[in-house]
């Protein structure tokens, strides 16, 4: 248990009104105590640390200047909101972060009135804050919509869609750009250079401040001319024009760790008649905690750690992660075929492509937080004969669905999709669960969709994708470790649409897709022990179905159960559709589908989440027994 820091001033703060009751001269101390409390809390919970440490002063200044929760504060991604949670009535629960029944690791409307908008997927904050701003303008409410968005999140198109529409909000919309020159990895693209120019032009603030003072001192007609001069002053000296052209009044760059400077600027911005405003603050990710500041990733995501040394708890040496196996398989494919290229959307380490980038820097592309662009960029590469792998988490690929349909499926272009984090993901909770990729991909003509049941399967599936060049193909695999089984030395290309029997029985058939196979095999053991001979099949392909295998299983067993770690609309739905189309249900077959429930599952340990989802061995056994007890009407007969 890490010793709690001494926080005499923070102890007097429960909600932001308590901050606003303080003297401004006390804010520096408050910020430091808030930083120490954040470090202490995350040392026992793990989670996102660096981003939160970078916005401690900003959090204090925003809640000091603005009348939250009446002013609506929207944190982009929300991973930096732990200090915000501590000063908005949740300090007593901050050590339950990202745990079952505890606080979410992101902002969440149902958790607090101070969480104006839920987040976790990036770059939504300006759109949401604009919604609040326009609502206030329409209702005559003088309060603001405030978006705090990072430089990484600013690389997503959605941010520009929102800014393009923002002028209508006038002074009700305030965007605070938190520029720490970091995404999860260093940021990419031209925006980074534009922001760097802004930051390096520190002298800029003086001329504009001078122009402002002039503008205010002049009578009306000259005031307009001076205002225009002030606008040009901005354009002349900095890239602030980027935001000016989008209709924002650019203010910055400001030292994001100088709480007094922040308060002064935010008070001016709050009271400005002009708008929308964009305040550019410059911060350090991991600020105030040396192990984070000195880490390459600035402690973006950490497990429990020792506060004094910063050393993170070592996970017991287990099986290689699916991500690591994927990266290794990608390296082999890129060695073998120079046409194979790899694309990530700001997740090089999360997808394992950082390892690939080291070896093949010219054939590995980090496009920033831009999944839509990533997919169509890959489609362009495929159209030109390359073999692009888009490595995008299942949940983040949701953002690029139209590009998947319109640019890839309809044109039948051979883009490969490596969908990591498929299924339930544990501490990140519902926003990051990869629940829907089977539903959203298996409806698409031309697509081949696979699910790896273990890490050996994943190696063969990556190879299958590399050599499959006649249309789009996707593989899904979960977060975390594999089963610790031997990997194929020479990967084998799988026959498209062919599943496999992993255990032969006669009475019960379990049709598994993906890594629930392990639970299916356990369930088969338990059923055999009850005298119920059980077949287990790994379908491997969600699309195209192995119709011959499925037909055989459904016509030679009394009970059939499908199981997948995916929402409704996955393999179960497709097997039932095939079975009903072919009349395989007419002969009294008892078939049940097991899938994720039709609700969002909050953060918890993955095994607990799968228990809650009803997808573990005991629940498979129970499903089979209930089916056996049911009569022809499907009604469970109660034993006398
Ligand atoms: C659509 C989407 N893609 C990817 C991610 C993964 N992700 C979480 S935080 C982050 C980096 C955000 O960088 P920035 O906005 O600069 O915030 P910082 O961590 O630097 O404070 C990324 C890529 C995400 N949350 N949402
Ligand atoms: C905040 C965010 O979206 C990412 O940092 C995400 O939490 C990473 O997830 P993994 O830890 O599964 O890579
Ligand atoms: Mg950043």
XYZ file of C-alpha atoms and ligand atoms in Angstrom:
680
model
C 0.000 0.000 0.000
C 1.610 3.261 -0.989
C 1.737 5.856 1.796
C -0.878 8.510 1.280
C 0.660 11.946 0.668
C -0.011 14.763 3.123
C -2.531 17.056 1.419
C -3.850 19.582 3.910
C -5.248 21.941 1.284
C -6.637 19.223 -0.979
C -8.307 17.774 2.109
C -10.473 20.907 2.196
C -11.616 20.355 -1.402
C -14.486 18.034 -2.211
C -15.997 19.787 -5.219
C -14.869 22.669 -7.457
C -16.815 25.261 -5.466
C -14.301 24.553 -2.691
C -11.492 25.455 -5.090
C -13.249 28.651 -6.056
C -13.464 29.543 -2.334
C -9.682 29.482 -2.053
C -7.427 32.470 -2.485
C -5.665 32.415 -5.857
C -2.354 32.374 -4.024
C -3.210 28.892 -2.693
C -3.641 27.272 -6.122
C 0.026 26.384 -6.617
C 0.021 24.353 -3.408
C -3.317 22.790 -4.273
C -1.988 21.690 -7.661
C 1.078 20.090 -6.102
C -0.997 18.211 -3.562
C -3.357 17.081 -6.340
C -0.372 15.812 -8.316
C 0.910 13.793 -5.348
C -2.524 12.324 -4.701
C -2.816 11.325 -8.362
C 0.561 9.573 -8.274
C -0.324 7.805 -5.028
C -3.706 6.626 -6.306
C -2.445 5.317 -9.653
C 0.470 3.569 -7.927
C -2.094 1.212 -6.397
C -4.611 1.033 -9.248
C -2.509 1.267 -12.372
C -3.997 3.111 -15.331
C -3.264 6.202 -17.365
C -0.805 8.346 -15.377
C 1.242 10.583 -17.667
C -1.649 12.435 -19.248
C -3.254 13.251 -15.909
C -0.013 14.558 -14.406
C 0.257 16.879 -17.385
C -3.074 18.579 -16.702
C -2.991 19.037 -12.928
C -2.565 22.828 -13.086
C -5.035 23.047 -15.956
C -7.604 21.080 -13.950
C -7.245 23.413 -10.972
C -7.381 26.539 -13.153
C -10.422 25.427 -15.140
C -12.457 24.543 -12.057
C -11.296 27.786 -10.370
C -12.291 30.055 -13.275
C -15.355 28.325 -14.656
C -18.610 27.547 -12.878
C -18.485 23.773 -13.323
C -20.747 21.818 -13.630
C -22.854 24.644 -15.127
C -19.974 25.354 -17.504
C -19.738 22.025 -19.329
C -16.212 20.592 -19.259
C -15.463 17.862 -21.826
C -12.143 15.999 -21.558
C -11.006 14.441 -24.827
C -10.336 10.701 -24.482
C -10.833 11.238 -20.753
C -7.750 9.248 -19.774
C -6.300 12.428 -18.258
C -9.317 13.011 -16.005
C -8.105 11.378 -12.791
C -7.160 14.771 -11.180
C -10.552 16.051 -12.370
C -12.239 13.109 -10.664
C -10.364 13.765 -7.420
C -11.616 17.364 -7.185
C -15.152 16.567 -8.313
C -16.376 14.528 -5.405
C -14.679 11.224 -6.177
C -11.446 11.346 -4.174
C -12.866 8.754 -1.777
C -13.241 6.305 -4.680
C -10.183 7.197 -6.742
C -8.407 4.030 -5.625
C -11.187 1.958 -7.190
C -10.212 3.260 -10.644
C -10.728 0.765 -13.493
C -11.853 -2.024 -11.138
C -15.104 -3.949 -11.075
C -17.730 -1.753 -9.401
C -15.238 1.114 -9.199
C -14.647 4.354 -11.056
C -14.317 4.253 -14.812
C -10.883 5.077 -16.227
C -12.503 7.676 -18.460
C -15.153 10.359 -17.988
C -18.669 8.974 -17.711
C -21.946 10.880 -17.467
C -23.554 8.363 -15.142
C -20.611 8.686 -12.744
C -20.781 12.427 -12.019
C -22.538 15.636 -13.020
C -19.035 17.052 -13.510
C -18.445 14.543 -16.315
C -20.455 16.494 -18.872
C -19.707 13.967 -21.601
C -18.423 10.405 -21.731
C -15.182 9.779 -23.557
C -12.483 7.183 -24.233
C -12.458 7.238 -28.008
C -10.446 10.206 -29.097
C -11.301 13.549 -30.721
C -14.982 13.820 -29.811
C -14.656 16.685 -27.313
C -15.016 19.700 -29.613
C -18.176 18.317 -31.206
C -19.677 17.605 -27.798
C -18.617 20.963 -26.330
C -20.064 22.678 -29.403
C -23.323 20.898 -28.714
C -23.381 22.280 -25.197
C -22.370 25.750 -26.435
C -25.075 25.982 -29.055
C -27.660 24.639 -26.619
C -26.692 27.400 -24.169
C -26.791 30.008 -26.908
C -30.247 28.902 -27.994
C -31.546 28.887 -24.423
C -29.830 32.125 -23.440
C -27.752 30.317 -20.829
C -24.461 32.245 -20.465
C -22.397 29.162 -19.584
C -19.759 27.663 -21.827
C -18.950 24.417 -23.558
C -15.269 23.751 -22.846
C -13.254 21.069 -24.673
C -9.814 20.025 -23.468
C -8.204 18.221 -26.385
C -4.658 16.906 -26.732
C -2.290 17.384 -29.636
C -2.654 13.693 -30.435
C -6.447 13.877 -30.463
C -6.139 16.942 -32.692
C -4.791 14.676 -35.442
C -8.224 13.157 -36.029
C -10.502 14.516 -38.723
C -13.461 14.740 -36.374
C -11.770 17.609 -34.538
C -11.705 19.632 -37.768
C -15.262 18.736 -38.649
C -16.252 20.287 -35.327
C -14.022 23.355 -35.654
C -15.371 23.943 -39.148
C -18.796 24.297 -37.571
C -17.798 26.164 -34.434
C -18.126 29.789 -35.489
C -21.852 29.731 -34.741
C -21.114 29.186 -31.066
C -19.497 32.580 -30.610
C -18.009 33.023 -27.167
C -19.873 30.057 -25.672
C -17.271 27.608 -27.009
C -13.787 27.387 -25.593
C -11.282 24.839 -26.850
C -8.182 24.248 -24.771
C -5.497 22.523 -26.790
C -3.281 20.594 -24.395
C -0.059 20.353 -26.354
C 2.482 18.041 -24.714
C 4.042 16.938 -27.974
C 3.000 13.362 -27.247
C 0.310 10.991 -28.302
C 0.827 7.484 -26.912
C 3.944 7.545 -29.027
C 5.460 10.817 -30.291
C 2.852 12.560 -32.456
C 3.072 12.318 -36.231
C 2.195 14.461 -39.205
C 2.390 18.110 -40.234
C 0.182 19.344 -37.403
C 3.020 18.563 -35.041
C 5.281 20.960 -36.924
C 2.619 23.674 -36.996
C 2.189 23.395 -33.236
C 5.943 23.370 -32.733
C 6.157 26.641 -34.684
C 3.533 28.126 -32.422
C 5.321 26.988 -29.305
C 8.706 28.173 -30.520
C 7.296 31.606 -31.313
C 6.913 32.532 -27.682
C 7.665 36.158 -28.605
C 4.376 36.144 -30.465
C 2.345 36.869 -27.363
C 3.918 40.304 -26.891
C 3.008 41.848 -30.271
C -0.522 40.527 -30.101
C -1.003 41.715 -26.557
C 0.255 45.088 -27.719
C -2.133 45.023 -30.690
C -4.971 44.082 -28.363
C -4.251 46.966 -26.024
C -4.134 49.308 -29.040
C -7.368 47.886 -30.366
C -9.144 48.505 -27.100
C -7.862 52.044 -26.772
C -9.143 53.265 -30.144
C -12.574 54.747 -31.105
C -14.894 52.402 -33.021
C -13.771 52.769 -36.697
C -10.087 52.514 -35.830
C -10.928 49.729 -33.424
C -11.987 47.561 -36.351
C -8.787 48.344 -38.295
C -6.657 47.671 -35.236
C -8.494 44.414 -34.650
C -7.673 43.364 -38.199
C -4.043 44.340 -37.583
C -4.118 42.190 -34.497
C -5.491 39.289 -36.530
C -2.668 39.696 -39.067
C -0.151 39.945 -36.226
C -1.168 36.471 -35.344
C -0.882 35.218 -38.908
C 2.470 36.935 -39.452
C 4.167 35.479 -36.440
C 2.768 32.025 -35.973
C 0.794 29.107 -37.300
C -2.078 30.437 -35.217
C -3.576 31.178 -38.630
C -4.465 27.504 -38.809
C -7.005 28.084 -36.062
C -7.827 31.633 -37.153
C -8.838 30.347 -40.554
C -11.111 27.891 -38.828
C -12.815 30.828 -37.135
C -11.146 30.599 -33.730
C -9.584 33.375 -31.732
C -6.217 31.812 -30.992
C -4.668 32.537 -27.607
C -1.284 31.135 -26.794
C 1.030 29.497 -26.345
C 0.608 29.483 -22.568
C 2.700 27.620 -20.004
C 0.265 24.897 -18.949
C 2.008 24.383 -15.604
C 1.811 28.026 -14.496
C -1.491 27.953 -12.678
C -1.576 31.709 -12.199
C -0.958 32.440 -15.881
C -3.628 29.897 -16.731
C -6.119 31.556 -14.391
C -5.404 34.982 -15.864
C -5.821 33.844 -19.457
C -8.879 31.700 -18.746
C -10.591 34.604 -16.947
C -10.012 36.798 -20.007
C -11.222 34.075 -22.311
C -14.265 33.391 -20.132
C -15.258 37.085 -20.266
C -14.366 37.706 -23.914
C -17.121 38.877 -26.215
C -15.355 37.214 -29.114
C -15.253 33.548 -29.841
C -14.989 30.716 -30.259
C -11.670 30.760 -28.464
C -8.791 28.332 -28.758
C -6.340 28.449 -25.886
C -3.068 26.697 -26.675
C -1.403 25.419 -23.511
C 1.982 23.735 -23.512
C 2.470 20.972 -20.955
C 4.710 18.007 -20.199
C 3.135 14.571 -20.124
C 4.136 12.983 -16.804
C 4.938 16.381 -15.274
C 6.214 16.370 -11.736
C 7.050 12.670 -11.512
C 10.554 11.910 -12.719
C 9.997 8.245 -13.643
C 7.161 9.366 -15.908
C 8.924 12.411 -17.312
C 11.994 10.311 -18.106
C 10.081 7.421 -19.677
C 9.813 7.267 -23.471
C 6.067 6.733 -23.190
C 5.764 9.260 -20.310
C 3.948 6.525 -18.346
C 0.942 6.783 -20.664
C -0.436 3.506 -19.289
C 1.060 1.840 -16.218
C 0.438 -1.100 -13.925
C 0.841 -0.725 -10.151
C 4.186 0.823 -9.258
C 6.436 1.815 -6.376
C 6.067 5.580 -5.892
C 9.627 6.099 -4.705
C 11.382 4.253 -7.521
C 8.667 4.342 -10.167
C 9.348 0.655 -10.841
C 6.219 -1.015 -12.135
C 5.014 -4.366 -10.785
C 6.285 -7.197 -12.986
C 3.605 -9.527 -14.329
C 4.471 -13.178 -13.732
C 6.224 -14.524 -16.847
C 3.344 -15.976 -18.839
C 2.648 -16.975 -22.396
C 3.457 -14.506 -25.149
C 0.725 -11.970 -25.793
C -1.413 -12.192 -28.912
C -0.053 -8.765 -29.798
C 3.516 -10.019 -29.565
C 2.701 -13.082 -31.641
C 1.074 -10.887 -34.263
C 4.112 -8.601 -34.409
C 6.446 -11.565 -34.861
C 4.243 -12.994 -37.592
C 4.163 -9.610 -39.335
C 7.957 -9.408 -39.278
C 8.124 -12.826 -40.941
C 5.616 -11.829 -43.619
C 7.413 -8.545 -44.313
C 10.707 -10.433 -44.590
C 9.116 -12.823 -47.035
C 7.240 -10.329 -49.226
C 8.312 -6.725 -49.802
C 4.779 -5.831 -50.867
C 3.506 -6.381 -47.324
C 3.172 -3.035 -45.498
C 1.767 -2.191 -42.063
C -0.432 0.674 -40.886
C -1.330 1.797 -37.363
C -3.520 4.683 -36.196
C -1.383 6.083 -33.374
C -1.100 2.716 -31.633
C 2.357 1.411 -32.554
C 3.081 -0.171 -29.163
C -0.498 -1.354 -28.553
C -0.594 -3.217 -31.869
C 3.012 -4.409 -31.714
C 3.890 -2.531 -34.889
C 6.552 -0.582 -33.013
C 8.666 -3.717 -33.297
C 7.883 -3.951 -37.005
C 8.673 -0.260 -37.512
C 12.172 -0.796 -36.075
C 12.934 -3.348 -38.780
C 10.897 -1.902 -41.663
C 10.591 1.861 -41.068
C 9.782 2.566 -44.720
C 6.971 0.032 -44.831
C 5.327 0.824 -41.515
C 3.028 3.838 -41.300
C 1.694 5.552 -38.180
C -1.018 7.875 -39.525
C -1.967 9.368 -36.154
C -5.413 9.046 -34.588
C -6.986 8.744 -38.011
C -8.609 5.341 -38.461
C -10.804 6.496 -41.345
C -7.763 7.759 -43.224
C -5.823 4.600 -42.310
C -8.391 2.354 -43.994
C -8.700 4.318 -47.217
C -4.954 4.906 -47.333
C -4.601 1.110 -47.137
C -7.177 0.746 -49.910
C -5.079 3.019 -52.112
C -1.980 0.945 -51.387
C -3.892 -2.263 -52.160
C -5.192 -0.813 -55.412
C -1.580 -0.311 -56.411
C -0.577 -3.907 -55.718
C 0.688 -3.654 -52.147
C -0.471 -5.936 -49.360
C -1.443 -3.554 -46.561
C -2.185 -4.745 -43.028
C -4.310 -2.281 -41.053
C -3.581 -3.074 -37.413
C -6.442 -1.354 -35.618
C -8.125 -2.405 -32.381
C -11.590 -3.830 -33.007
C -13.205 -0.985 -31.095
C -11.303 1.759 -32.917
C -12.056 0.238 -36.313
C -15.679 1.122 -35.629
C -14.719 4.690 -36.441
C -13.808 3.726 -40.025
C -16.804 1.588 -40.892
C -17.907 3.539 -43.958
C -14.393 3.443 -45.319
C -14.396 -0.344 -44.762
C -17.658 -0.663 -46.693
C -17.269 2.009 -49.343
C -13.549 1.977 -50.088
C -12.638 -1.632 -49.327
C -15.593 -4.051 -49.545
C -17.427 -2.580 -52.515
C -14.190 -2.269 -54.474
C -13.158 -5.732 -53.218
C -9.670 -4.467 -52.457
C -7.266 -6.826 -50.634
C -6.859 -4.842 -47.419
C -5.937 -6.947 -44.380
C -7.393 -6.030 -40.973
C -5.620 -7.209 -37.822
C -8.174 -6.518 -35.104
C -6.518 -6.712 -31.711
C -8.513 -6.365 -28.459
C -11.414 -8.378 -29.865
C -13.854 -9.361 -27.137
C -13.833 -8.003 -23.591
C -10.731 -6.045 -22.584
C -10.886 -5.724 -18.788
C -9.897 -2.403 -17.186
C -10.736 -0.133 -20.130
C -14.339 -1.245 -19.905
C -17.214 -0.928 -22.337
C -15.778 1.818 -24.580
C -12.819 -0.364 -25.561
C -14.483 -3.790 -25.776
C -14.103 -5.279 -29.239
C -17.655 -6.613 -29.273
C -19.070 -5.695 -32.645
C -16.544 -6.479 -35.370
C -18.179 -9.798 -36.329
C -21.553 -8.076 -36.621
C -20.206 -5.187 -38.633
C -17.880 -7.162 -40.907
C -19.744 -10.433 -41.521
C -22.606 -8.582 -43.155
C -20.273 -7.295 -45.876
C -20.017 -9.101 -49.205
C -16.459 -10.002 -50.344
C -15.090 -10.061 -46.782
C -13.267 -13.024 -45.243
C -13.416 -12.877 -41.443
C -11.372 -15.136 -39.148
C -11.025 -15.496 -35.406
C -7.884 -16.970 -33.870
C -8.637 -19.616 -31.231
C -5.056 -19.510 -29.961
C -1.673 -18.019 -30.800
C -0.656 -20.820 -33.167
C -3.821 -20.206 -35.133
C -2.994 -16.507 -35.232
C 0.367 -17.166 -36.871
C -1.293 -19.231 -39.606
C -4.038 -16.646 -40.033
C -1.567 -13.806 -40.493
C 0.125 -15.853 -43.183
C -3.246 -16.677 -44.739
C -4.007 -12.949 -44.867
C -0.647 -12.124 -46.415
C -1.145 -14.543 -49.284
C -4.901 -13.964 -49.713
C -4.943 -11.269 -52.360
C -8.417 -11.558 -53.860
C -10.319 -9.286 -51.528
C -10.541 -7.938 -47.957
C -9.704 -10.273 -45.075
C -9.756 -9.737 -41.312
C -8.614 -11.588 -38.227
C -9.710 -10.889 -34.665
C -7.787 -11.806 -31.515
C -8.032 -10.782 -27.873
C -6.049 -8.579 -25.533
C -3.595 -10.413 -23.295
C -1.669 -13.656 -23.219
C -2.071 -16.703 -25.435
C -2.434 -20.312 -24.187
C 1.312 -20.868 -24.125
C 1.221 -23.421 -26.942
C 3.950 -24.012 -29.498
C 3.974 -21.715 -32.513
C 4.314 -23.151 -36.032
C 7.875 -22.854 -37.298
C 6.554 -22.637 -40.851
C 3.151 -20.912 -41.007
C 0.503 -22.688 -43.055
C -2.026 -20.876 -45.239
C -5.472 -22.017 -44.152
C -8.074 -23.116 -46.677
C -10.530 -20.228 -46.759
C -13.852 -21.120 -45.135
C -12.680 -24.353 -43.515
C -13.056 -25.066 -39.798
C -11.677 -27.993 -37.785
C -12.871 -30.596 -35.301
C -10.794 -30.481 -32.134
C -12.752 -33.191 -30.288
C -15.110 -35.837 -31.681
C -18.298 -36.817 -29.864
C -21.812 -37.949 -30.787
C -24.572 -36.228 -28.790
C -23.623 -32.588 -28.202
C -21.815 -30.293 -30.657
C -20.143 -27.077 -29.508
C -19.340 -24.774 -32.438
C -16.756 -22.314 -31.131
C -15.278 -19.251 -32.803
C -12.179 -17.590 -31.341
C -10.575 -18.027 -27.970
C -13.705 -19.269 -26.169
C -12.471 -22.606 -27.576
C -10.554 -23.206 -24.351
C -13.766 -22.926 -22.309
C -15.598 -25.051 -24.858
C -13.053 -27.839 -24.399
C -13.381 -27.591 -20.615
C -17.166 -27.762 -20.960
C -16.840 -30.846 -23.186
C -14.830 -32.591 -20.449
C -17.531 -31.757 -17.907
C -20.295 -32.963 -20.233
C -18.449 -36.213 -20.959
C -18.242 -36.752 -17.204
C -22.035 -36.586 -17.217
C -22.180 -39.216 -19.955
C -22.811 -36.693 -22.712
C -20.492 -37.368 -25.617
C -19.466 -33.969 -26.982
C -17.913 -32.754 -30.205
C -15.999 -29.467 -30.203
C -15.373 -27.608 -33.466
C -13.274 -24.514 -34.028
C -15.012 -22.802 -36.924
C -12.013 -20.530 -37.602
C -14.022 -18.541 -40.199
C -16.980 -16.365 -39.341
C -17.204 -15.666 -43.069
C -17.445 -17.614 -45.262
C -19.001 -20.294 -43.046
C -17.746 -23.872 -43.317
C -21.210 -24.963 -44.404
C -20.274 -28.604 -44.943
C -18.874 -28.900 -41.414
C -21.813 -27.048 -39.862
C -24.340 -29.099 -41.821
C -22.680 -32.326 -40.655
C -22.605 -31.220 -37.016
C -26.217 -30.038 -36.965
C -27.553 -33.205 -38.598
C -25.625 -35.722 -36.495
C -26.011 -34.314 -32.965
C -29.028 -33.812 -30.676
C -27.874 -30.483 -29.217
C -25.743 -27.778 -30.860
C -24.343 -24.691 -29.170
C -22.467 -21.855 -30.868
C -20.163 -19.689 -28.741
C -18.263 -16.483 -29.518
C -16.912 -13.473 -27.600
C -18.941 -11.080 -29.706
C -22.289 -9.355 -29.794
C -25.426 -10.683 -31.425
C -25.013 -10.655 -35.186
C -21.913 -12.838 -35.166
C -21.355 -16.512 -35.835
C -24.476 -17.638 -33.977
C -26.695 -15.507 -36.161
C -25.043 -16.705 -39.338
C -25.208 -20.395 -38.357
C -28.900 -20.024 -37.481
C -29.552 -18.265 -40.780
C -27.859 -21.057 -42.698
C -29.646 -23.729 -40.638
C -33.054 -22.156 -41.139
C -32.441 -21.584 -44.848
C -31.562 -25.277 -45.228
C -34.360 -26.572 -42.994
C -31.860 -28.032 -40.555
C -34.044 -26.870 -37.678
C -37.095 -28.745 -38.891
C -36.012 -32.095 -37.483
C -36.111 -31.137 -33.815
C -32.444 -30.145 -33.422
C -31.971 -28.245 -30.157
C -29.658 -25.326 -30.997
C -28.570 -22.487 -28.721
C -26.320 -19.479 -29.397
C -23.979 -18.090 -26.700
C -22.626 -14.577 -27.207
C -22.096 -11.309 -25.384
C -25.288 -10.065 -23.732
C -27.189 -7.156 -25.229
C -25.772 -4.660 -22.753
C -22.455 -2.902 -22.167
C -20.175 -4.606 -19.667
C -18.211 -2.216 -17.419
C -14.587 -2.554 -16.446
C -13.456 -5.567 -14.416
C -10.923 -8.392 -14.674
C -11.523 -10.166 -18.031
C -12.343 -13.493 -16.389
C -14.974 -11.734 -14.256
C -16.348 -10.020 -17.363
C -16.692 -13.335 -19.215
C -18.419 -14.784 -16.169
C -20.832 -11.857 -16.210
C -21.279 -12.376 -19.944
C -22.094 -16.047 -19.331
C -19.391 -17.364 -21.641
C -17.349 -19.651 -19.389
C -17.338 -23.478 -19.207
C -19.955 -23.859 -16.452
C -22.388 -21.681 -18.389
C -21.791 -23.700 -21.566
C -22.576 -26.881 -19.631
C -25.707 -25.308 -18.157
C -26.868 -24.200 -21.622
C -26.491 -27.740 -22.960
C -28.284 -29.334 -20.000
C -31.153 -26.853 -20.230
C -31.504 -27.588 -23.937
C -31.572 -31.321 -23.264
C -34.272 -30.822 -20.630
C -36.402 -28.716 -22.957
C -39.300 -30.349 -24.822
C -40.122 -29.992 -28.480
C -41.630 -26.580 -27.710
C -38.250 -25.568 -26.329
C -39.772 -25.335 -22.871
C -37.621 -26.699 -20.068
C -39.326 -29.668 -18.522
C -39.123 -29.539 -14.767
C -38.177 -32.926 -13.326
C -40.910 -34.196 -11.000
C -10.332 6.738 -31.918
C -9.210 6.408 -30.954
N -8.063 5.911 -31.447
C -7.046 5.591 -30.627
C -7.160 5.783 -29.272
C -6.037 5.376 -28.348
N -5.489 6.533 -27.633
C -5.817 6.820 -26.397
S -5.045 8.160 -25.809
C -4.203 8.365 -27.266
C -3.229 9.469 -27.444
C -3.886 10.794 -27.186
O -2.904 11.803 -27.328
P -3.268 13.255 -26.800
O -4.631 13.614 -27.265
O -2.157 14.126 -27.198
O -3.371 13.104 -25.226
P -2.171 12.950 -24.159
O -2.147 11.471 -23.814
O -0.919 13.415 -24.813
O -2.581 13.802 -22.995
C -4.574 7.393 -28.175
C -4.021 7.253 -29.539
C -8.382 6.304 -28.792
N -8.597 6.471 -27.471
N -9.366 6.616 -29.652
C -6.722 5.525 -23.516
C -6.639 4.611 -24.676
O -7.520 4.503 -25.479
C -5.506 3.697 -24.814
O -4.419 4.052 -24.013
C -5.996 2.328 -24.417
O -6.352 2.359 -23.050
C -4.927 1.312 -24.666
O -5.478 0.056 -24.457
P -4.485 -1.206 -24.199
O -3.957 -1.027 -22.830
O -5.361 -2.402 -24.402
O -3.410 -1.074 -25.250
Mg -0.548 14.841 -26.271
